[in-house]
């Protein structure tokens, strides 16, 4: 089981991230600032997924994560490598000033794939 104080700090950071971005799809290297210092949120999300696969999360912890928007227990799918129509739409959205995160959320991809 995860340390209770650490869990509260990290789940709060994740909820803040979700409130700001609208999704729980956290980039692997994302660091979220909190009142208690910076939280390596992307690494923590990977860690709790690993803990779940090993059966080390409580039912309450797993339920709490499962209720978050776009939460996934497995690795996120890479998506198709080539989709000309989607690529045109992405370029058009980017040209209008949309952020990488907003475009990624709309297309169900990572910011890295959009970039």
CSV table of C-alpha atoms in Angstrom, one decimal:
chain,number,residue,atom,x,y,z
A,1,UNK,CA,0.0,0.0,0.0
A,2,UNK,CA,1.2,3.5,-0.7
A,3,UNK,CA,2.0,5.9,2.1
A,4,UNK,CA,-1.2,7.8,3.0
A,5,UNK,CA,0.4,11.3,3.0
A,6,UNK,CA,2.2,10.7,-0.3
A,7,UNK,CA,-1.0,9.4,-1.8
A,8,UNK,CA,-3.0,12.5,-0.7
A,9,UNK,CA,-0.3,14.8,-2.1
A,10,UNK,CA,-0.1,13.0,-5.4
A,11,UNK,CA,-3.8,12.4,-6.0
A,12,UNK,CA,-4.4,16.1,-5.1
A,13,UNK,CA,-1.8,17.1,-7.7
A,14,UNK,CA,-3.4,14.8,-10.2
A,15,UNK,CA,-6.8,16.3,-9.6
A,16,UNK,CA,-5.4,19.8,-10.0
A,17,UNK,CA,-3.8,18.7,-13.3
A,18,UNK,CA,-7.2,17.3,-14.4
A,19,UNK,CA,-9.0,20.5,-13.4
A,20,UNK,CA,-6.6,22.5,-15.5
A,21,UNK,CA,-6.3,20.3,-18.5
A,22,UNK,CA,-9.5,18.3,-18.5
A,23,UNK,CA,-7.7,14.9,-18.7
A,24,UNK,CA,-5.7,12.5,-16.5
A,25,UNK,CA,-3.4,11.7,-19.4
A,26,UNK,CA,-0.2,13.0,-17.8
A,27,UNK,CA,2.9,13.2,-20.0
A,28,UNK,CA,5.6,10.9,-18.5
A,29,UNK,CA,8.0,13.7,-17.5
A,30,UNK,CA,5.4,16.2,-16.3
A,31,UNK,CA,6.1,17.9,-13.0
A,32,UNK,CA,3.2,19.5,-11.2
A,33,UNK,CA,3.8,22.3,-8.7
A,34,UNK,CA,2.0,22.0,-5.4
A,35,UNK,CA,2.0,23.8,-2.1
A,36,UNK,CA,4.3,21.1,-0.8
A,37,UNK,CA,6.8,21.3,-3.6
A,38,UNK,CA,7.0,19.9,-7.1
A,39,UNK,CA,5.4,16.5,-7.7
A,40,UNK,CA,6.8,14.3,-10.5
A,41,UNK,CA,3.3,13.5,-11.6
A,42,UNK,CA,4.0,11.7,-14.8
A,43,UNK,CA,6.3,9.2,-13.1
A,44,UNK,CA,3.8,8.8,-10.2
A,45,UNK,CA,1.0,7.9,-12.6
A,46,UNK,CA,3.2,5.2,-14.2
A,47,UNK,CA,4.1,4.0,-10.8
A,48,UNK,CA,0.5,3.6,-9.6
A,49,UNK,CA,-0.4,1.8,-12.9
A,50,UNK,CA,2.5,-0.6,-12.1
A,51,UNK,CA,1.3,-1.1,-8.5
A,52,UNK,CA,-2.2,-1.9,-9.8
A,53,UNK,CA,-0.9,-4.5,-12.2
A,54,UNK,CA,0.9,-6.1,-9.2
A,55,UNK,CA,-2.2,-5.9,-7.0
A,56,UNK,CA,-0.8,-3.4,-4.6
A,57,UNK,CA,-3.4,-0.7,-4.7
A,58,UNK,CA,-6.4,-0.7,-2.4
A,59,UNK,CA,-9.9,-0.9,-3.9
A,60,UNK,CA,-10.5,2.7,-2.8
A,61,UNK,CA,-7.3,3.9,-4.5
A,62,UNK,CA,-8.1,2.1,-7.7
A,63,UNK,CA,-11.7,3.4,-7.7
A,64,UNK,CA,-10.5,7.0,-7.1
A,65,UNK,CA,-8.2,6.9,-10.1
A,66,UNK,CA,-10.8,5.1,-12.3
A,67,UNK,CA,-13.3,8.0,-11.9
A,68,UNK,CA,-10.8,10.6,-13.4
A,69,UNK,CA,-11.5,11.7,-17.0
A,70,UNK,CA,-9.5,9.7,-19.6
A,71,UNK,CA,-7.9,7.5,-16.9
A,72,UNK,CA,-6.4,4.3,-18.4
A,73,UNK,CA,-4.9,1.4,-16.5
A,74,UNK,CA,-2.8,0.2,-19.4
A,75,UNK,CA,-0.2,1.9,-21.6
A,76,UNK,CA,-1.9,4.4,-23.8
A,77,UNK,CA,-2.3,3.2,-27.4
A,78,UNK,CA,0.2,4.7,-29.8
A,79,UNK,CA,-2.4,5.5,-32.4
A,80,UNK,CA,-2.0,5.0,-36.1
A,81,UNK,CA,1.3,6.3,-37.6
A,82,UNK,CA,-0.3,7.7,-40.7
A,83,UNK,CA,-3.8,9.3,-41.0
A,84,UNK,CA,-3.7,12.0,-43.6
A,85,UNK,CA,-7.1,13.4,-42.8
A,86,UNK,CA,-6.3,13.6,-39.1
A,87,UNK,CA,-2.9,15.1,-39.8
A,88,UNK,CA,-4.5,17.9,-41.9
A,89,UNK,CA,-7.0,18.6,-39.1
A,90,UNK,CA,-4.2,18.7,-36.5
A,91,UNK,CA,-2.1,21.1,-38.7
A,92,UNK,CA,-5.2,23.3,-39.1
A,93,UNK,CA,-5.9,23.4,-35.4
A,94,UNK,CA,-2.2,24.2,-34.7
A,95,UNK,CA,-2.3,27.0,-37.2
A,96,UNK,CA,-5.2,28.7,-35.4
A,97,UNK,CA,-3.1,28.7,-32.2
A,98,UNK,CA,-4.5,25.7,-30.4
A,99,UNK,CA,-2.2,24.3,-27.7
A,100,UNK,CA,-0.6,20.9,-28.2
A,101,UNK,CA,-2.4,19.6,-25.1
A,102,UNK,CA,-5.8,20.8,-26.4
A,103,UNK,CA,-5.2,19.1,-29.8
A,104,UNK,CA,-3.9,15.9,-28.1
A,105,UNK,CA,-7.1,15.8,-26.0
A,106,UNK,CA,-9.4,16.3,-29.0
A,107,UNK,CA,-7.7,13.5,-31.0
A,108,UNK,CA,-7.0,11.1,-28.1
A,109,UNK,CA,-3.2,11.3,-28.7
A,110,UNK,CA,-0.2,12.3,-26.7
A,111,UNK,CA,1.3,15.8,-27.0
A,112,UNK,CA,4.5,14.1,-28.2
A,113,UNK,CA,2.6,12.5,-31.1
A,114,UNK,CA,0.9,15.8,-32.0
A,115,UNK,CA,4.3,17.6,-32.0
